[in-house]
Amino acid sequence: MYAQGLINASGDPNAAETPEQLARFQARIDAEEKIEARDWMPAAYRKTLIRQISQHAHSEIIGMQPEGNWVTRAPSLRRKASLLAKVQDEGGHGLYLYAAAETLGISREEMQDQLLSGAAKYSSIFNYPTLTWADIGAIGWLVDGAAIMNQIPLCRCSYGPYARAMVRVCKEESFHQRQGYEIMTTLAQGAPEQKAMAQDALNRWWTPSVMMFGPPDTDSVHSDQSMTWKIKRFTNDALRQRFVDATVPQADYLGLTIPDPECKWNDVTQHYDIGPLDWDDFWKVVKGGGPMNRQRIAARQKADDDGAWVREAALAYAAKRSTQQEAAE
Amino acid sequence: MSDRARLPLWEVFIRPRNGLAHRHVGSVHASDAEMALMAARDVYTRRGEGRSIWVAPASAIAASDPDEKAEMFDPADDKTYRQPTDYHVPEEVGDM
Ligand SMILES: [Fe+2]
Ligand SMILES: [Fe+2]
């Protein structure tokens, strides 16, 4: 989306920003005007968006791995076809988002390098292994469920290309969550071993899913400015609460137990309470200490390396064809 | 910096169905037009969103400068005589 030459089009990004420019920009945001790629924007707004959108894209791409792990072992042809379609959608989500980030002046190659070097992060949830088929159900239900809660408000994000990418993503996510919940329903209503498998998956995926909304509002560094810029519409804790309130009754329906003894309905707040979360562990996983961090990046690196000759050959072929065409004209 | 081969950027336009215009939906990277069309099909039409795809090299698109929005578009604002509502038709004549 018009990525090339874009920074120059809106001036040197490091040029001093005057209070008038900043005020005019904020007035546009406050008036719910969308900011488009070549519009003037504060350097910090651009930087925040590049960080957020590229992280989001990386999460979609890395997120293909834990589920891809079960494509060949899906229990039926229908489950296999739908899992394959879901994983393909996640790849598509990554591509819409990379394209949106590119409009801000970062190249696809730079983003790839940042992911592979560890400079850019992705959602910590994808650093856990998928041990059983029930994990595929739990991921669709919980991880995609949490992603939907996060993504719906992003459809109204102040940055036009990001908001439009999110509209496409949200349209596709609903199938993901439903296929996951259907897998959970089948297992929960099946043999005792199947139900135990479903409970085990819930036990392992619940806390990481609740943590997908990010650190509590009290120590979330980027939250305030992102809210003022209307990149974010709700705080981490507000979205987390919404997810918990929606998900606990769904677990009840399955006859499964939320693995948190403090998780119960609170008559006063009219919400579900949850117990304290171990944020030290969360940061450890984000920073590379999770069970699968190394494998995830290694698999991504291998895919990149294995594809290198294809990209080079395709470019060489395109160059040859265009010289032949020129000669013929 | 990466020494990775850089695939050019293509803008993708899709006609959702006959009777509608092609509309910009996003972009893809590809070595040539043929590959760009295949990538656009996989990325942007997995659920019957399109009946026709155009791809154009992003570098071939010339765009108006957002900083000149006012000079470009404001002059249209005060030409109300271009609007039908600027003309009085007697009520007895009815809708026109
Ligand atoms: Fe996704
Ligand atoms: Fe998804």
CSV table of N, CA, C and O in Angstrom, one decimal, chain A residues 193-256:
chain,number,residue,atom,x,y,z
A,193,GLU,N,-11.8,-40.6,28.8
A,193,GLU,CA,-10.4,-40.2,28.4
A,193,GLU,C,-10.4,-39.0,27.5
A,193,GLU,O,-9.5,-38.1,27.7
A,194,GLN,N,-11.4,-38.8,26.7
A,194,GLN,CA,-11.5,-37.6,25.8
A,194,GLN,C,-11.7,-36.4,26.7
A,194,GLN,O,-11.1,-35.4,26.5
A,195,LYS,N,-12.7,-36.6,27.6
A,195,LYS,CA,-13.0,-35.4,28.4
A,195,LYS,C,-11.8,-35.0,29.3
A,195,LYS,O,-11.5,-33.8,29.4
A,196,ALA,N,-11.0,-36.0,29.8
A,196,ALA,CA,-9.8,-35.7,30.5
A,196,ALA,C,-8.8,-35.0,29.7
A,196,ALA,O,-8.1,-34.1,30.2
A,197,MET,N,-8.7,-35.4,28.4
A,197,MET,CA,-7.8,-34.7,27.5
A,197,MET,C,-8.2,-33.2,27.3
A,197,MET,O,-7.4,-32.3,27.3
A,198,ALA,N,-9.5,-33.0,27.2
A,198,ALA,CA,-10.0,-31.6,27.0
A,198,ALA,C,-9.7,-30.8,28.3
A,198,ALA,O,-9.2,-29.7,28.2
A,199,GLN,N,-9.9,-31.4,29.5
A,199,GLN,CA,-9.6,-30.7,30.7
A,199,GLN,C,-8.1,-30.4,30.8
A,199,GLN,O,-7.7,-29.3,31.2
A,200,ASP,N,-7.3,-31.3,30.4
A,200,ASP,CA,-5.9,-31.1,30.5
A,200,ASP,C,-5.4,-30.0,29.6
A,200,ASP,O,-4.6,-29.1,30.0
A,201,ALA,N,-6.1,-29.9,28.4
A,201,ALA,CA,-5.7,-28.8,27.5
A,201,ALA,C,-6.1,-27.5,28.1
A,201,ALA,O,-5.4,-26.5,28.1
A,202,LEU,N,-7.4,-27.4,28.7
A,202,LEU,CA,-7.8,-26.2,29.3
A,202,LEU,C,-6.9,-25.8,30.5
A,202,LEU,O,-6.5,-24.6,30.6
A,203,ASN,N,-6.4,-26.8,31.2
A,203,ASN,CA,-5.5,-26.5,32.3
A,203,ASN,C,-4.2,-25.8,31.9
A,203,ASN,O,-3.7,-24.9,32.5
A,204,ARG,N,-3.7,-26.3,30.7
A,204,ARG,CA,-2.5,-25.7,30.3
A,204,ARG,C,-2.6,-24.4,29.5
A,204,ARG,O,-1.8,-23.5,29.5
A,205,TRP,N,-3.8,-24.2,28.8
A,205,TRP,CA,-3.9,-23.0,28.0
A,205,TRP,C,-4.7,-21.8,28.6
A,205,TRP,O,-4.6,-20.7,28.1
A,206,TRP,N,-5.3,-22.1,29.8
A,206,TRP,CA,-6.1,-21.0,30.4
A,206,TRP,C,-5.3,-19.8,30.8
A,206,TRP,O,-5.5,-18.7,30.3
A,207,THR,N,-4.3,-20.0,31.6
A,207,THR,CA,-3.5,-18.9,32.1
A,207,THR,C,-2.8,-18.1,31.0
A,207,THR,O,-2.9,-16.9,30.9
A,208,PRO,N,-2.1,-18.8,30.1
A,208,PRO,CA,-1.4,-18.1,29.0
A,208,PRO,C,-2.5,-17.3,28.2
A,208,PRO,O,-2.2,-16.2,27.7
A,209,SER,N,-3.7,-17.8,28.0
A,209,SER,CA,-4.7,-17.1,27.2
A,209,SER,C,-5.1,-15.8,28.0
A,209,SER,O,-5.3,-14.8,27.3
A,210,VAL,N,-5.3,-15.9,29.3
A,210,VAL,CA,-5.7,-14.7,30.1
A,210,VAL,C,-4.6,-13.7,30.0
A,210,VAL,O,-4.9,-12.5,30.1
A,211,MET,N,-3.4,-14.2,29.9
A,211,MET,CA,-2.3,-13.2,29.9
A,211,MET,C,-2.0,-12.6,28.5
A,211,MET,O,-1.2,-11.7,28.3
A,212,MET,N,-2.8,-13.1,27.5
A,212,MET,CA,-2.6,-12.6,26.1
A,212,MET,C,-2.9,-11.1,26.0
A,212,MET,O,-2.5,-10.4,25.1
A,213,PHE,N,-3.7,-10.6,27.0
A,213,PHE,CA,-4.1,-9.2,27.0
A,213,PHE,C,-3.0,-8.3,27.5
A,213,PHE,O,-3.2,-7.1,27.5
A,214,GLY,N,-1.9,-8.9,27.9
A,214,GLY,CA,-0.8,-8.0,28.3
A,214,GLY,C,-0.8,-7.7,29.8
A,214,GLY,O,-1.8,-8.0,30.5
A,215,PRO,N,0.2,-7.0,30.3
A,215,PRO,CA,0.4,-6.8,31.7
A,215,PRO,C,-0.8,-5.9,32.2
A,215,PRO,O,-1.5,-5.3,31.5
A,216,PRO,N,-1.0,-6.0,33.5
A,216,PRO,CA,-2.1,-5.2,34.1
A,216,PRO,C,-1.9,-3.7,33.9
A,216,PRO,O,-0.8,-3.2,33.7
A,217,ASP,N,-3.1,-3.0,33.9
A,217,ASP,CA,-3.0,-1.6,33.6
A,217,ASP,C,-2.1,-0.8,34.4
A,217,ASP,O,-1.5,0.2,34.0
A,218,THR,N,-1.9,-1.3,35.7
A,218,THR,CA,-1.0,-0.6,36.6
A,218,THR,C,0.4,-0.5,36.1
A,218,THR,O,1.2,0.4,36.4
A,219,ASP,N,0.9,-1.5,35.4
A,219,ASP,CA,2.2,-1.4,34.8
A,219,ASP,C,2.4,-1.7,33.3
A,219,ASP,O,3.3,-2.3,32.9
A,220,SER,N,1.4,-1.2,32.6
A,220,SER,CA,1.5,-1.3,31.2
A,220,SER,C,2.0,0.0,30.6
A,220,SER,O,1.4,1.0,30.7
A,221,VAL,N,3.2,-0.1,30.1
A,221,VAL,CA,4.0,1.1,29.7
A,221,VAL,C,3.4,1.9,28.6
A,221,VAL,O,3.4,3.1,28.6
A,222,HIS,N,2.8,1.2,27.6
A,222,HIS,CA,2.4,1.9,26.4
A,222,HIS,C,1.0,2.3,26.3
A,222,HIS,O,0.5,3.0,25.4
A,223,SER,N,0.2,1.9,27.3
A,223,SER,CA,-1.2,2.0,27.3
A,223,SER,C,-1.8,3.4,27.1
A,223,SER,O,-2.6,3.6,26.2
A,224,ASP,N,-1.4,4.3,28.0
A,224,ASP,CA,-2.0,5.7,28.0
A,224,ASP,C,-1.9,6.4,26.7
A,224,ASP,O,-2.9,6.9,26.2
A,225,GLN,N,-0.7,6.5,26.2
A,225,GLN,CA,-0.5,7.2,24.9
A,225,GLN,C,-1.2,6.5,23.8
A,225,GLN,O,-1.9,7.2,23.0
A,226,SER,N,-1.3,5.2,23.8
A,226,SER,CA,-2.0,4.5,22.7
A,226,SER,C,-3.5,4.7,22.8
A,226,SER,O,-4.2,4.8,21.8
A,227,MET,N,-4.0,4.9,24.0
A,227,MET,CA,-5.4,5.3,24.2
A,227,MET,C,-5.7,6.7,23.7
A,227,MET,O,-6.7,6.9,23.0
A,228,THR,N,-4.8,7.6,24.0
A,228,THR,CA,-5.0,9.0,23.5
A,228,THR,C,-4.9,9.1,22.0
A,228,THR,O,-5.7,9.8,21.4
A,229,TRP,N,-4.1,8.3,21.4
A,229,TRP,CA,-4.0,8.2,19.9
A,229,TRP,C,-5.1,7.4,19.3
A,229,TRP,O,-5.1,7.2,18.1
A,230,LYS,N,-5.9,6.8,20.1
A,230,LYS,CA,-7.0,5.9,19.7
A,230,LYS,C,-6.4,4.7,18.8
A,230,LYS,O,-7.1,4.2,17.9
A,231,ILE,N,-5.2,4.3,19.2
A,231,ILE,CA,-4.7,3.0,18.6
A,231,ILE,C,-5.4,1.9,19.4
A,231,ILE,O,-5.9,0.9,18.8
A,232,LYS,N,-5.5,2.1,20.7
A,232,LYS,CA,-6.2,1.2,21.6
A,232,LYS,C,-7.4,1.9,22.0
A,232,LYS,O,-7.5,3.1,22.2
A,233,ARG,N,-8.5,1.1,22.2
A,233,ARG,CA,-9.7,1.7,22.7
A,233,ARG,C,-10.1,1.2,24.1
A,233,ARG,O,-10.9,1.9,24.8
A,234,PHE,N,-9.5,0.1,24.5
A,234,PHE,CA,-9.8,-0.4,25.9
A,234,PHE,C,-8.5,-0.8,26.5
A,234,PHE,O,-7.6,-1.2,25.8
A,235,THR,N,-8.5,-0.8,27.9
A,235,THR,CA,-7.3,-1.1,28.6
A,235,THR,C,-7.1,-2.7,28.6
A,235,THR,O,-8.1,-3.4,28.3
A,236,ASN,N,-5.9,-3.1,28.9
A,236,ASN,CA,-5.6,-4.6,28.9
A,236,ASN,C,-6.6,-5.3,29.9
A,236,ASN,O,-7.2,-6.3,29.6
A,237,ASP,N,-6.8,-4.6,31.1
A,237,ASP,CA,-7.6,-5.3,32.1
A,237,ASP,C,-9.1,-5.3,31.7
A,237,ASP,O,-9.8,-6.3,32.0
A,238,ALA,N,-9.5,-4.3,31.0
A,238,ALA,CA,-10.9,-4.3,30.6
A,238,ALA,C,-11.2,-5.4,29.6
A,238,ALA,O,-12.2,-6.1,29.7
A,239,LEU,N,-10.3,-5.6,28.7
A,239,LEU,CA,-10.4,-6.6,27.7
A,239,LEU,C,-10.3,-8.0,28.3
A,239,LEU,O,-11.1,-8.9,28.0
A,240,ARG,N,-9.4,-8.1,29.2
A,240,ARG,CA,-9.2,-9.4,29.9
A,240,ARG,C,-10.5,-9.8,30.7
A,240,ARG,O,-11.0,-10.9,30.6
A,241,GLN,N,-11.1,-8.8,31.3
A,241,GLN,CA,-12.3,-9.1,32.1
A,241,GLN,C,-13.4,-9.5,31.1
A,241,GLN,O,-14.2,-10.5,31.4
A,242,ARG,N,-13.5,-8.9,30.0
A,242,ARG,CA,-14.5,-9.2,29.0
A,242,ARG,C,-14.3,-10.7,28.5
A,242,ARG,O,-15.3,-11.4,28.4
A,243,PHE,N,-13.1,-11.0,28.3
A,243,PHE,CA,-12.8,-12.4,27.9
A,243,PHE,C,-13.2,-13.4,29.0
A,243,PHE,O,-13.8,-14.4,28.7
A,244,VAL,N,-12.8,-13.1,30.2
A,244,VAL,CA,-13.1,-14.1,31.3
A,244,VAL,C,-14.6,-14.2,31.4
A,244,VAL,O,-15.2,-15.3,31.5
A,245,ASP,N,-15.3,-13.1,31.4
A,245,ASP,CA,-16.8,-13.1,31.5
A,245,ASP,C,-17.5,-13.9,30.4
A,245,ASP,O,-18.4,-14.6,30.6
A,246,ALA,N,-16.9,-13.9,29.2
A,246,ALA,CA,-17.5,-14.6,28.1
A,246,ALA,C,-17.1,-16.1,28.1
A,246,ALA,O,-17.9,-16.9,27.7
A,247,THR,N,-15.9,-16.4,28.7
A,247,THR,CA,-15.4,-17.8,28.5
A,247,THR,C,-15.8,-18.7,29.7
A,247,THR,O,-16.0,-19.9,29.4
A,248,VAL,N,-15.9,-18.2,30.9
A,248,VAL,CA,-16.3,-19.1,32.0
A,248,VAL,C,-17.6,-19.8,31.8
A,248,VAL,O,-17.6,-21.0,31.9
A,249,PRO,N,-18.7,-19.1,31.3
A,249,PRO,CA,-19.9,-19.9,31.1
A,249,PRO,C,-19.7,-20.9,30.0
A,249,PRO,O,-20.4,-22.0,30.0
A,250,GLN,N,-18.8,-20.7,29.0
A,250,GLN,CA,-18.6,-21.6,27.9
A,250,GLN,C,-17.9,-22.9,28.5
A,250,GLN,O,-18.2,-24.0,28.1
A,251,ALA,N,-17.0,-22.7,29.5
A,251,ALA,CA,-16.4,-23.8,30.1
A,251,ALA,C,-17.4,-24.6,30.9
A,251,ALA,O,-17.4,-25.9,30.9
A,252,ASP,N,-18.3,-23.9,31.6
A,252,ASP,CA,-19.4,-24.5,32.4
A,252,ASP,C,-20.2,-25.4,31.5
A,252,ASP,O,-20.5,-26.6,31.8
A,253,TYR,N,-20.5,-24.9,30.3
A,253,TYR,CA,-21.4,-25.7,29.4
A,253,TYR,C,-20.7,-27.0,29.0
A,253,TYR,O,-21.3,-28.1,28.9
A,254,LEU,N,-19.3,-26.9,28.9
A,254,LEU,CA,-18.6,-28.1,28.5
A,254,LEU,C,-18.4,-29.1,29.7
A,254,LEU,O,-18.0,-30.2,29.5
A,255,GLY,N,-18.8,-28.6,30.9
A,255,GLY,CA,-18.6,-29.4,32.1
A,255,GLY,C,-17.1,-29.5,32.4
A,255,GLY,O,-16.6,-30.4,33.1
A,256,LEU,N,-16.3,-28.5,32.0
A,256,LEU,CA,-14.9,-28.4,32.4
A,256,LEU,C,-14.7,-27.4,33.4
A,256,LEU,O,-15.5,-26.4,33.6
